[in-house]
Structures are given as C-alpha cells and as structure tokens.
Amino acid sequence: MPASKPFTDPDVQHGHAVGRLYGEHHGWLLSWLRLKLGSSHLAADLAQDTFLRVLATRAGVTLLQPRAYLRTIAHGLAVNYWRRCDLERAWLEALAAMPEALAPSPEERLLVLETLHRLDAMLARLPHKARLAFLMHQLDGSGYAEIAFELGVSERMVRKYMAQVMLHCLCLQQDD
C-alpha cells in the first residue's frame, strides 16, 4: 500500500503564500505608493488593501513577477481612490452652489455620497462603450442616433448597450 500524502488545506497554503508575498514585498510596495501618492497614511492604507485583495483572490498560481502584480492592483486601488475624491469634490461644489434653504441635511448628504460611490463602482464594471452610451443618454439627454454616431456604432448596438446596463442594474438590485 502506498504511503498517503498528508492532508493540506488550500486556504492555509494560500495564506502562507500571501504571508511570504507580504514579507518579501510590503516594504517595496509601501515605498512605491508613498512616491506615487505623496502621503504615508494613504500609502499604508492602499498597501494593506492591496494585500487584502491578493488574499481574497484565492489565486493558487505562483507569481512570476510579484511586484508587477502588486503594482497593478495598487494602481487600480489608487485610481479608484482618486475617482472617489473627484466625485466627492463635485458633490461638495454642487452643495456649495445650492441655496442654503435647499441644502440637504448631513444625513442626506451622506446618503447621496454613498449612492454616488455605488453608482460609480457599478459603472466602472461595465464595458467602456456601454458606460458611455448610458452616460450620454442619462446625463446629456442624447438620443440613440446621436449616441450611435458619437460611438461609431449602429443604433441597434446602442439599444444593446442600454439593455446591458439595465440588466446590470437589475442584477445589482437583486444582490441588495
């Protein structure tokens, strides 16, 4: 009878691999983020978030270029951070332009800001042209023919994009 292999839990193995990755590259990633962002606190937060993403991926592959992988994840997190800052800045500018009597309460402000973040995250997951078609239609009031011309596609394709966005919204609504 052949000797049996010891039982190894894939989650434990993954945790050890991420731990090694963290030990070998955390300092480098933190330095890279500090240079890119100019903030030690933000760099520390994004470095932690990067390793949390790696831990959550459950990827069982050996990384050939771990720094490139970590840099890609960290860059995406930084872009998301900057996009959220832009949204917040635009919202605060809109509030400042609003007459004080019509200004929302602090609770309403927070709800709107949270909704903007969720909408931005939802739109970021859509294909580029579908996202543009939706934004052109909803924000600019463009018709399907105008959108088709701007995107260089047929009106039928614009209808497909809009259906794709609506389906995406419905799926997200079911998840809530």
mmCIF file with all atom_site columns, C-alpha atoms in Angstrom:
data_model
loop_
_atom_site.group_PDB
_atom_site.id
_atom_site.type_symbol
_atom_site.label_atom_id
_atom_site.label_alt_id
_atom_site.label_comp_id
_atom_site.label_asym_id
_atom_site.label_entity_id
_atom_site.label_seq_id
_atom_site.pdbx_PDB_ins_code
_atom_site.Cartn_x
_atom_site.Cartn_y
_atom_site.Cartn_z
_atom_site.occupancy
_atom_site.B_iso_or_equiv
_atom_site.pdbx_formal_charge
_atom_site.auth_seq_id
_atom_site.auth_comp_id
_atom_site.auth_asym_id
_atom_site.auth_atom_id
_atom_site.pdbx_PDB_model_num
ATOM 1   C CA . MET A 1 1   ? 0.000   0.000  0.000   1.00 0.00 ? 1   MET A CA 1
ATOM 2   C CA . PRO A 1 2   ? 1.485   3.375  -0.993  1.00 0.00 ? 2   PRO A CA 1
ATOM 3   C CA . ALA A 1 3   ? 2.163   5.949  1.698   1.00 0.00 ? 3   ALA A CA 1
ATOM 4   C CA . SER A 1 4   ? -0.627  8.507  1.931   1.00 0.00 ? 4   SER A CA 1
ATOM 5   C CA . LYS A 1 5   ? 0.071   12.156 1.382   1.00 0.00 ? 5   LYS A CA 1
ATOM 6   C CA . PRO A 1 6   ? -0.512  14.438 4.327   1.00 0.00 ? 6   PRO A CA 1
ATOM 7   C CA . PHE A 1 7   ? -3.690  16.481 4.067   1.00 0.00 ? 7   PHE A CA 1
ATOM 8   C CA . THR A 1 8   ? -3.042  20.102 3.162   1.00 0.00 ? 8   THR A CA 1
ATOM 9   C CA . ASP A 1 9   ? -5.712  22.762 3.284   1.00 0.00 ? 9   ASP A CA 1
ATOM 10  C CA . PRO A 1 10  ? -5.604  25.006 0.161   1.00 0.00 ? 10  PRO A CA 1
ATOM 11  C CA . ASP A 1 11  ? -6.725  28.016 2.223   1.00 0.00 ? 11  ASP A CA 1
ATOM 12  C CA . VAL A 1 12  ? -3.836  27.540 4.631   1.00 0.00 ? 12  VAL A CA 1
ATOM 13  C CA . GLN A 1 13  ? -1.390  27.166 1.753   1.00 0.00 ? 13  GLN A CA 1
ATOM 14  C CA . HIS A 1 14  ? -2.776  30.312 0.124   1.00 0.00 ? 14  HIS A CA 1
ATOM 15  C CA . GLY A 1 15  ? -2.475  32.202 3.417   1.00 0.00 ? 15  GLY A CA 1
ATOM 16  C CA . HIS A 1 16  ? 1.171   31.139 3.767   1.00 0.00 ? 16  HIS A CA 1
ATOM 17  C CA . ALA A 1 17  ? 1.898   32.193 0.168   1.00 0.00 ? 17  ALA A CA 1
ATOM 18  C CA . VAL A 1 18  ? 0.326   35.619 0.739   1.00 0.00 ? 18  VAL A CA 1
ATOM 19  C CA . GLY A 1 19  ? 2.261   35.911 4.004   1.00 0.00 ? 19  GLY A CA 1
ATOM 20  C CA . ARG A 1 20  ? 5.514   35.279 2.150   1.00 0.00 ? 20  ARG A CA 1
ATOM 21  C CA . LEU A 1 21  ? 4.496   37.751 -0.556  1.00 0.00 ? 21  LEU A CA 1
ATOM 22  C CA . TYR A 1 22  ? 3.721   40.318 2.132   1.00 0.00 ? 22  TYR A CA 1
ATOM 23  C CA . GLY A 1 23  ? 7.011   39.743 3.934   1.00 0.00 ? 23  GLY A CA 1
ATOM 24  C CA . GLU A 1 24  ? 9.063   39.986 0.754   1.00 0.00 ? 24  GLU A CA 1
ATOM 25  C CA . HIS A 1 25  ? 7.323   42.903 -0.965  1.00 0.00 ? 25  HIS A CA 1
ATOM 26  C CA . HIS A 1 26  ? 5.344   45.013 1.536   1.00 0.00 ? 26  HIS A CA 1
ATOM 27  C CA . GLY A 1 27  ? 8.201   47.440 2.179   1.00 0.00 ? 27  GLY A CA 1
ATOM 28  C CA . TRP A 1 28  ? 8.806   47.917 -1.528  1.00 0.00 ? 28  TRP A CA 1
ATOM 29  C CA . LEU A 1 29  ? 5.083   48.434 -2.252  1.00 0.00 ? 29  LEU A CA 1
ATOM 30  C CA . LEU A 1 30  ? 4.757   50.924 0.588   1.00 0.00 ? 30  LEU A CA 1
ATOM 31  C CA . SER A 1 31  ? 7.722   52.933 -0.754  1.00 0.00 ? 31  SER A CA 1
ATOM 32  C CA . TRP A 1 32  ? 6.329   52.839 -4.295  1.00 0.00 ? 32  TRP A CA 1
ATOM 33  C CA . LEU A 1 33  ? 2.925   54.043 -3.103  1.00 0.00 ? 33  LEU A CA 1
ATOM 34  C CA . ARG A 1 34  ? 4.467   56.824 -0.976  1.00 0.00 ? 34  ARG A CA 1
ATOM 35  C CA . LEU A 1 35  ? 6.298   58.144 -4.035  1.00 0.00 ? 35  LEU A CA 1
ATOM 36  C CA . LYS A 1 36  ? 3.180   57.887 -6.205  1.00 0.00 ? 36  LYS A CA 1
ATOM 37  C CA . LEU A 1 37  ? 0.720   59.353 -3.708  1.00 0.00 ? 37  LEU A CA 1
ATOM 38  C CA . GLY A 1 38  ? 2.826   61.689 -1.579  1.00 0.00 ? 38  GLY A CA 1
ATOM 39  C CA . SER A 1 39  ? 1.067   60.519 1.584   1.00 0.00 ? 39  SER A CA 1
ATOM 40  C CA . SER A 1 40  ? 2.372   57.968 4.065   1.00 0.00 ? 40  SER A CA 1
ATOM 41  C CA . HIS A 1 41  ? -1.063  57.320 5.574   1.00 0.00 ? 41  HIS A CA 1
ATOM 42  C CA . LEU A 1 42  ? -2.782  56.798 2.223   1.00 0.00 ? 42  LEU A CA 1
ATOM 43  C CA . ALA A 1 43  ? 0.129   54.648 1.023   1.00 0.00 ? 43  ALA A CA 1
ATOM 44  C CA . ALA A 1 44  ? -0.172  52.434 4.118   1.00 0.00 ? 44  ALA A CA 1
ATOM 45  C CA . ASP A 1 45  ? -3.942  52.063 3.611   1.00 0.00 ? 45  ASP A CA 1
ATOM 46  C CA . LEU A 1 46  ? -3.604  51.165 -0.069  1.00 0.00 ? 46  LEU A CA 1
ATOM 47  C CA . ALA A 1 47  ? -0.740  48.731 0.607   1.00 0.00 ? 47  ALA A CA 1
ATOM 48  C CA . GLN A 1 48  ? -2.945  46.915 3.130   1.00 0.00 ? 48  GLN A CA 1
ATOM 49  C CA . ASP A 1 49  ? -5.879  46.940 0.711   1.00 0.00 ? 49  ASP A CA 1
ATOM 50  C CA . THR A 1 50  ? -3.618  45.522 -1.994  1.00 0.00 ? 50  THR A CA 1
ATOM 51  C CA . PHE A 1 51  ? -2.658  42.533 0.133   1.00 0.00 ? 51  PHE A CA 1
ATOM 52  C CA . LEU A 1 52  ? -6.277  42.056 1.198   1.00 0.00 ? 52  LEU A CA 1
ATOM 53  C CA . ARG A 1 53  ? -7.207  41.840 -2.492  1.00 0.00 ? 53  ARG A CA 1
ATOM 54  C CA . VAL A 1 54  ? -4.465  39.282 -3.061  1.00 0.00 ? 54  VAL A CA 1
ATOM 55  C CA . LEU A 1 55  ? -5.686  37.279 -0.080  1.00 0.00 ? 55  LEU A CA 1
ATOM 56  C CA . ALA A 1 56  ? -9.274  37.432 -1.334  1.00 0.00 ? 56  ALA A CA 1
ATOM 57  C CA . THR A 1 57  ? -8.385  36.267 -4.862  1.00 0.00 ? 57  THR A CA 1
ATOM 58  C CA . ARG A 1 58  ? -7.596  32.742 -3.715  1.00 0.00 ? 58  ARG A CA 1
ATOM 59  C CA . ALA A 1 59  ? -5.281  32.505 -6.712  1.00 0.00 ? 59  ALA A CA 1
ATOM 60  C CA . GLY A 1 60  ? -3.289  29.327 -6.470  1.00 0.00 ? 60  GLY A CA 1
ATOM 61  C CA . VAL A 1 61  ? -0.729  30.281 -9.072  1.00 0.00 ? 61  VAL A CA 1
ATOM 62  C CA . THR A 1 62  ? 2.864   31.133 -8.436  1.00 0.00 ? 62  THR A CA 1
ATOM 63  C CA . LEU A 1 63  ? 3.567   34.709 -9.403  1.00 0.00 ? 63  LEU A CA 1
ATOM 64  C CA . LEU A 1 64  ? 6.400   35.116 -11.862 1.00 0.00 ? 64  LEU A CA 1
ATOM 65  C CA . GLN A 1 65  ? 6.506   38.893 -11.394 1.00 0.00 ? 65  GLN A CA 1
ATOM 66  C CA . PRO A 1 66  ? 5.023   39.601 -7.965  1.00 0.00 ? 66  PRO A CA 1
ATOM 67  C CA . ARG A 1 67  ? 5.936   43.292 -7.949  1.00 0.00 ? 67  ARG A CA 1
ATOM 68  C CA . ALA A 1 68  ? 4.226   43.896 -11.278 1.00 0.00 ? 68  ALA A CA 1
ATOM 69  C CA . TYR A 1 69  ? 1.145   42.073 -9.953  1.00 0.00 ? 69  TYR A CA 1
ATOM 70  C CA . LEU A 1 70  ? 1.108   44.096 -6.726  1.00 0.00 ? 70  LEU A CA 1
ATOM 71  C CA . ARG A 1 71  ? 1.752   47.354 -8.588  1.00 0.00 ? 71  ARG A CA 1
ATOM 72  C CA . THR A 1 72  ? -1.191  46.652 -10.918 1.00 0.00 ? 72  THR A CA 1
ATOM 73  C CA . ILE A 1 73  ? -3.553  46.028 -8.019  1.00 0.00 ? 73  ILE A CA 1
ATOM 74  C CA . ALA A 1 74  ? -2.264  49.040 -6.051  1.00 0.00 ? 74  ALA A CA 1
ATOM 75  C CA . HIS A 1 75  ? -2.542  51.292 -9.107  1.00 0.00 ? 75  HIS A CA 1
ATOM 76  C CA . GLY A 1 76  ? -6.170  50.232 -9.603  1.00 0.00 ? 76  GLY A CA 1
ATOM 77  C CA . LEU A 1 77  ? -6.911  50.984 -5.959  1.00 0.00 ? 77  LEU A CA 1
ATOM 78  C CA . ALA A 1 78  ? -5.250  54.405 -6.279  1.00 0.00 ? 78  ALA A CA 1
ATOM 79  C CA . VAL A 1 79  ? -7.308  55.203 -9.393  1.00 0.00 ? 79  VAL A CA 1
ATOM 80  C CA . ASN A 1 80  ? -10.481 54.212 -7.526  1.00 0.00 ? 80  ASN A CA 1
ATOM 81  C CA . TYR A 1 81  ? -9.438  56.443 -4.624  1.00 0.00 ? 81  TYR A CA 1
ATOM 82  C CA . TRP A 1 82  ? -8.845  59.424 -6.919  1.00 0.00 ? 82  TRP A CA 1
ATOM 83  C CA . ARG A 1 83  ? -12.163 58.826 -8.692  1.00 0.00 ? 83  ARG A CA 1
ATOM 84  C CA . ARG A 1 84  ? -13.976 58.802 -5.325  1.00 0.00 ? 84  ARG A CA 1
ATOM 85  C CA . CYS A 1 85  ? -12.212 62.054 -4.401  1.00 0.00 ? 85  CYS A CA 1
ATOM 86  C CA . ASP A 1 86  ? -13.318 63.622 -7.689  1.00 0.00 ? 86  ASP A CA 1
ATOM 87  C CA . LEU A 1 87  ? -16.913 62.536 -7.041  1.00 0.00 ? 87  LEU A CA 1
ATOM 88  C CA . GLU A 1 88  ? -16.838 63.952 -3.529  1.00 0.00 ? 88  GLU A CA 1
ATOM 89  C CA . ARG A 1 89  ? -15.314 67.221 -4.757  1.00 0.00 ? 89  ARG A CA 1
ATOM 90  C CA . ALA A 1 90  ? -18.004 67.576 -7.452  1.00 0.00 ? 90  ALA A CA 1
ATOM 91  C CA . TRP A 1 91  ? -20.732 66.837 -4.904  1.00 0.00 ? 91  TRP A CA 1
ATOM 92  C CA . LEU A 1 92  ? -19.322 69.411 -2.463  1.00 0.00 ? 92  LEU A CA 1
ATOM 93  C CA . GLU A 1 93  ? -19.121 72.004 -5.255  1.00 0.00 ? 93  GLU A CA 1
ATOM 94  C CA . ALA A 1 94  ? -22.760 71.313 -6.156  1.00 0.00 ? 94  ALA A CA 1
ATOM 95  C CA . LEU A 1 95  ? -23.727 71.714 -2.496  1.00 0.00 ? 95  LEU A CA 1
ATOM 96  C CA . ALA A 1 96  ? -21.821 74.990 -2.216  1.00 0.00 ? 96  ALA A CA 1
ATOM 97  C CA . ALA A 1 97  ? -23.682 76.361 -5.244  1.00 0.00 ? 97  ALA A CA 1
ATOM 98  C CA . MET A 1 98  ? -27.050 75.385 -3.758  1.00 0.00 ? 98  MET A CA 1
ATOM 99  C CA . PRO A 1 99  ? -29.077 77.973 -1.812  1.00 0.00 ? 99  PRO A CA 1
ATOM 100 C CA . GLU A 1 100 ? -28.754 77.276 1.911   1.00 0.00 ? 100 GLU A CA 1
ATOM 101 C CA . ALA A 1 101 ? -32.512 76.835 2.314   1.00 0.00 ? 101 ALA A CA 1
ATOM 102 C CA . LEU A 1 102 ? -32.456 73.934 -0.171  1.00 0.00 ? 102 LEU A CA 1
ATOM 103 C CA . ALA A 1 103 ? -29.286 72.294 1.145   1.00 0.00 ? 103 ALA A CA 1
ATOM 104 C CA . PRO A 1 104 ? -29.733 68.696 2.286   1.00 0.00 ? 104 PRO A CA 1
ATOM 105 C CA . SER A 1 105 ? -29.171 67.626 5.873   1.00 0.00 ? 105 SER A CA 1
ATOM 106 C CA . PRO A 1 106 ? -25.868 65.956 6.835   1.00 0.00 ? 106 PRO A CA 1
ATOM 107 C CA . GLU A 1 107 ? -27.623 62.564 6.755   1.00 0.00 ? 107 GLU A CA 1
ATOM 108 C CA . GLU A 1 108 ? -28.999 63.218 3.261   1.00 0.00 ? 108 GLU A CA 1
ATOM 109 C CA . ARG A 1 109 ? -25.551 64.365 2.108   1.00 0.00 ? 109 ARG A CA 1
ATOM 110 C CA . LEU A 1 110 ? -24.022 61.115 3.319   1.00 0.00 ? 110 LEU A CA 1
ATOM 111 C CA . LEU A 1 111 ? -26.731 59.045 1.614   1.00 0.00 ? 111 LEU A CA 1
ATOM 112 C CA . VAL A 1 112 ? -26.209 60.867 -1.681  1.00 0.00 ? 112 VAL A CA 1
ATOM 113 C CA . LEU A 1 113 ? -22.443 60.460 -1.446  1.00 0.00 ? 113 LEU A CA 1
ATOM 114 C CA . GLU A 1 114 ? -22.781 56.733 -0.715  1.00 0.00 ? 114 GLU A CA 1
ATOM 115 C CA . THR A 1 115 ? -25.169 56.393 -3.668  1.00 0.00 ? 115 THR A CA 1
ATOM 116 C CA . LEU A 1 116 ? -22.713 58.220 -5.935  1.00 0.00 ? 116 LEU A CA 1
ATOM 117 C CA . HIS A 1 117 ? -19.941 55.835 -4.870  1.00 0.00 ? 117 HIS A CA 1
ATOM 118 C CA . ARG A 1 118 ? -22.119 52.793 -5.548  1.00 0.00 ? 118 ARG A CA 1
ATOM 119 C CA . LEU A 1 119 ? -23.182 54.154 -8.934  1.00 0.00 ? 119 LEU A CA 1
ATOM 120 C CA . ASP A 1 120 ? -19.584 54.915 -9.859  1.00 0.00 ? 120 ASP A CA 1
ATOM 121 C CA . ALA A 1 121 ? -18.493 51.394 -8.870  1.00 0.00 ? 121 ALA A CA 1
ATOM 122 C CA . MET A 1 122 ? -21.358 49.892 -10.901 1.00 0.00 ? 122 MET A CA 1
ATOM 123 C CA . LEU A 1 123 ? -20.499 51.949 -13.966 1.00 0.00 ? 123 LEU A CA 1
ATOM 124 C CA . ALA A 1 124 ? -16.809 51.077 -13.657 1.00 0.00 ? 124 ALA A CA 1
ATOM 125 C CA . ARG A 1 125 ? -17.696 47.384 -14.121 1.00 0.00 ? 125 ARG A CA 1
ATOM 126 C CA . LEU A 1 126 ? -19.431 47.996 -17.444 1.00 0.00 ? 126 LEU A CA 1
ATOM 127 C CA . PRO A 1 127 ? -17.742 47.771 -20.839 1.00 0.00 ? 127 PRO A CA 1
ATOM 128 C CA . HIS A 1 128 ? -16.457 51.183 -21.960 1.00 0.00 ? 128 HIS A CA 1
ATOM 129 C CA . LYS A 1 129 ? -18.933 51.841 -24.802 1.00 0.00 ? 129 LYS A CA 1
ATOM 130 C CA . ALA A 1 130 ? -21.920 50.631 -22.770 1.00 0.00 ? 130 ALA A CA 1
ATOM 131 C CA . ARG A 1 131 ? -20.939 53.000 -19.965 1.00 0.00 ? 131 ARG A CA 1
ATOM 132 C CA . LEU A 1 132 ? -20.501 55.916 -22.397 1.00 0.00 ? 132 LEU A CA 1
ATOM 133 C CA . ALA A 1 133 ? -23.854 55.210 -24.079 1.00 0.00 ? 133 ALA A CA 1
ATOM 134 C CA . PHE A 1 134 ? -25.619 55.155 -20.718 1.00 0.00 ? 134 PHE A CA 1
ATOM 135 C CA . LEU A 1 135 ? -23.973 58.372 -19.514 1.00 0.00 ? 135 LEU A CA 1
ATOM 136 C CA . MET A 1 136 ? -24.625 60.184 -22.788 1.00 0.00 ? 136 MET A CA 1
ATOM 137 C CA . HIS A 1 137 ? -28.282 59.174 -22.655 1.00 0.00 ? 137 HIS A CA 1
ATOM 138 C CA . GLN A 1 138 ? -28.866 59.857 -18.954 1.00 0.00 ? 138 GLN A CA 1
ATOM 139 C CA . LEU A 1 139 ? -26.685 62.922 -18.355 1.00 0.00 ? 139 LEU A CA 1
ATOM 140 C CA . ASP A 1 140 ? -26.598 64.628 -21.741 1.00 0.00 ? 140 ASP A CA 1
ATOM 141 C CA . GLY A 1 141 ? -30.062 63.584 -22.909 1.00 0.00 ? 141 GLY A CA 1
ATOM 142 C CA . SER A 1 142 ? -28.622 62.281 -26.178 1.00 0.00 ? 142 SER A CA 1
ATOM 143 C CA . GLY A 1 143 ? -30.842 60.130 -28.375 1.00 0.00 ? 143 GLY A CA 1
ATOM 144 C CA . TYR A 1 144 ? -29.806 56.714 -29.623 1.00 0.00 ? 144 TYR A CA 1
ATOM 145 C CA . ALA A 1 145 ? -28.986 58.035 -33.115 1.00 0.00 ? 145 ALA A CA 1
ATOM 146 C CA . GLU A 1 146 ? -26.670 60.698 -31.695 1.00 0.00 ? 146 GLU A CA 1
ATOM 147 C CA . ILE A 1 147 ? -25.013 58.187 -29.362 1.00 0.00 ? 147 ILE A CA 1
ATOM 148 C CA . ALA A 1 148 ? -24.546 55.743 -32.240 1.00 0.00 ? 148 ALA A CA 1
ATOM 149 C CA . PHE A 1 149 ? -22.884 58.451 -34.326 1.00 0.00 ? 149 PHE A CA 1
ATOM 150 C CA . GLU A 1 150 ? -20.586 59.540 -31.456 1.00 0.00 ? 150 GLU A CA 1
ATOM 151 C CA . LEU A 1 151 ? -19.533 55.969 -30.623 1.00 0.00 ? 151 LEU A CA 1
ATOM 152 C CA . GLY A 1 152 ? -19.269 54.833 -34.234 1.00 0.00 ? 152 GLY A CA 1
ATOM 153 C CA . VAL A 1 153 ? -21.785 52.013 -33.826 1.00 0.00 ? 153 VAL A CA 1
ATOM 154 C CA . SER A 1 154 ? -25.305 51.267 -35.030 1.00 0.00 ? 154 SER A CA 1
ATOM 155 C CA . GLU A 1 155 ? -28.453 52.363 -33.194 1.00 0.00 ? 155 GLU A CA 1
ATOM 156 C CA . ARG A 1 156 ? -29.178 48.695 -32.657 1.00 0.00 ? 156 ARG A CA 1
ATOM 157 C CA . MET A 1 157 ? -25.862 48.374 -30.817 1.00 0.00 ? 157 MET A CA 1
ATOM 158 C CA . VAL A 1 158 ? -26.771 51.377 -28.646 1.00 0.00 ? 158 VAL A CA 1
ATOM 159 C CA . ARG A 1 159 ? -30.034 49.622 -27.735 1.00 0.00 ? 159 ARG A CA 1
ATOM 160 C CA . LYS A 1 160 ? -28.000 46.542 -26.799 1.00 0.00 ? 160 LYS A CA 1
ATOM 161 C CA . TYR A 1 161 ? -25.690 48.681 -24.663 1.00 0.00 ? 161 TYR A CA 1
ATOM 162 C CA . MET A 1 162 ? -28.645 50.218 -22.855 1.00 0.00 ? 162 MET A CA 1
ATOM 163 C CA . ALA A 1 163 ? -30.206 46.795 -22.295 1.00 0.00 ? 163 ALA A CA 1
ATOM 164 C CA . GLN A 1 164 ? -26.863 45.562 -20.952 1.00 0.00 ? 164 GLN A CA 1
ATOM 165 C CA . VAL A 1 165 ? -26.710 48.459 -18.480 1.00 0.00 ? 165 VAL A CA 1
ATOM 166 C CA . MET A 1 166 ? -30.315 47.924 -17.367 1.00 0.00 ? 166 MET A CA 1
ATOM 167 C CA . LEU A 1 167 ? -29.695 44.199 -16.858 1.00 0.00 ? 167 LEU A CA 1
ATOM 168 C CA . HIS A 1 168 ? -26.569 45.020 -14.864 1.00 0.00 ? 168 HIS A CA 1
ATOM 169 C CA . CYS A 1 169 ? -28.589 47.411 -12.669 1.00 0.00 ? 169 CYS A CA 1
ATOM 170 C CA . LEU A 1 170 ? -31.303 44.807 -12.107 1.00 0.00 ? 170 LEU A CA 1
ATOM 171 C CA . CYS A 1 171 ? -28.745 42.200 -11.113 1.00 0.00 ? 171 CYS A CA 1
ATOM 172 C CA . LEU A 1 172 ? -27.171 44.605 -8.633  1.00 0.00 ? 172 LEU A CA 1
ATOM 173 C CA . GLN A 1 173 ? -30.588 45.468 -7.235  1.00 0.00 ? 173 GLN A CA 1
ATOM 174 C CA . GLN A 1 174 ? -31.277 41.770 -6.584  1.00 0.00 ? 174 GLN A CA 1
ATOM 175 C CA . ASP A 1 175 ? -27.979 41.498 -4.693  1.00 0.00 ? 175 ASP A CA 1
ATOM 176 C CA . ASP A 1 176 ? -29.083 44.215 -2.252  1.00 0.00 ? 176 ASP A CA 1
#
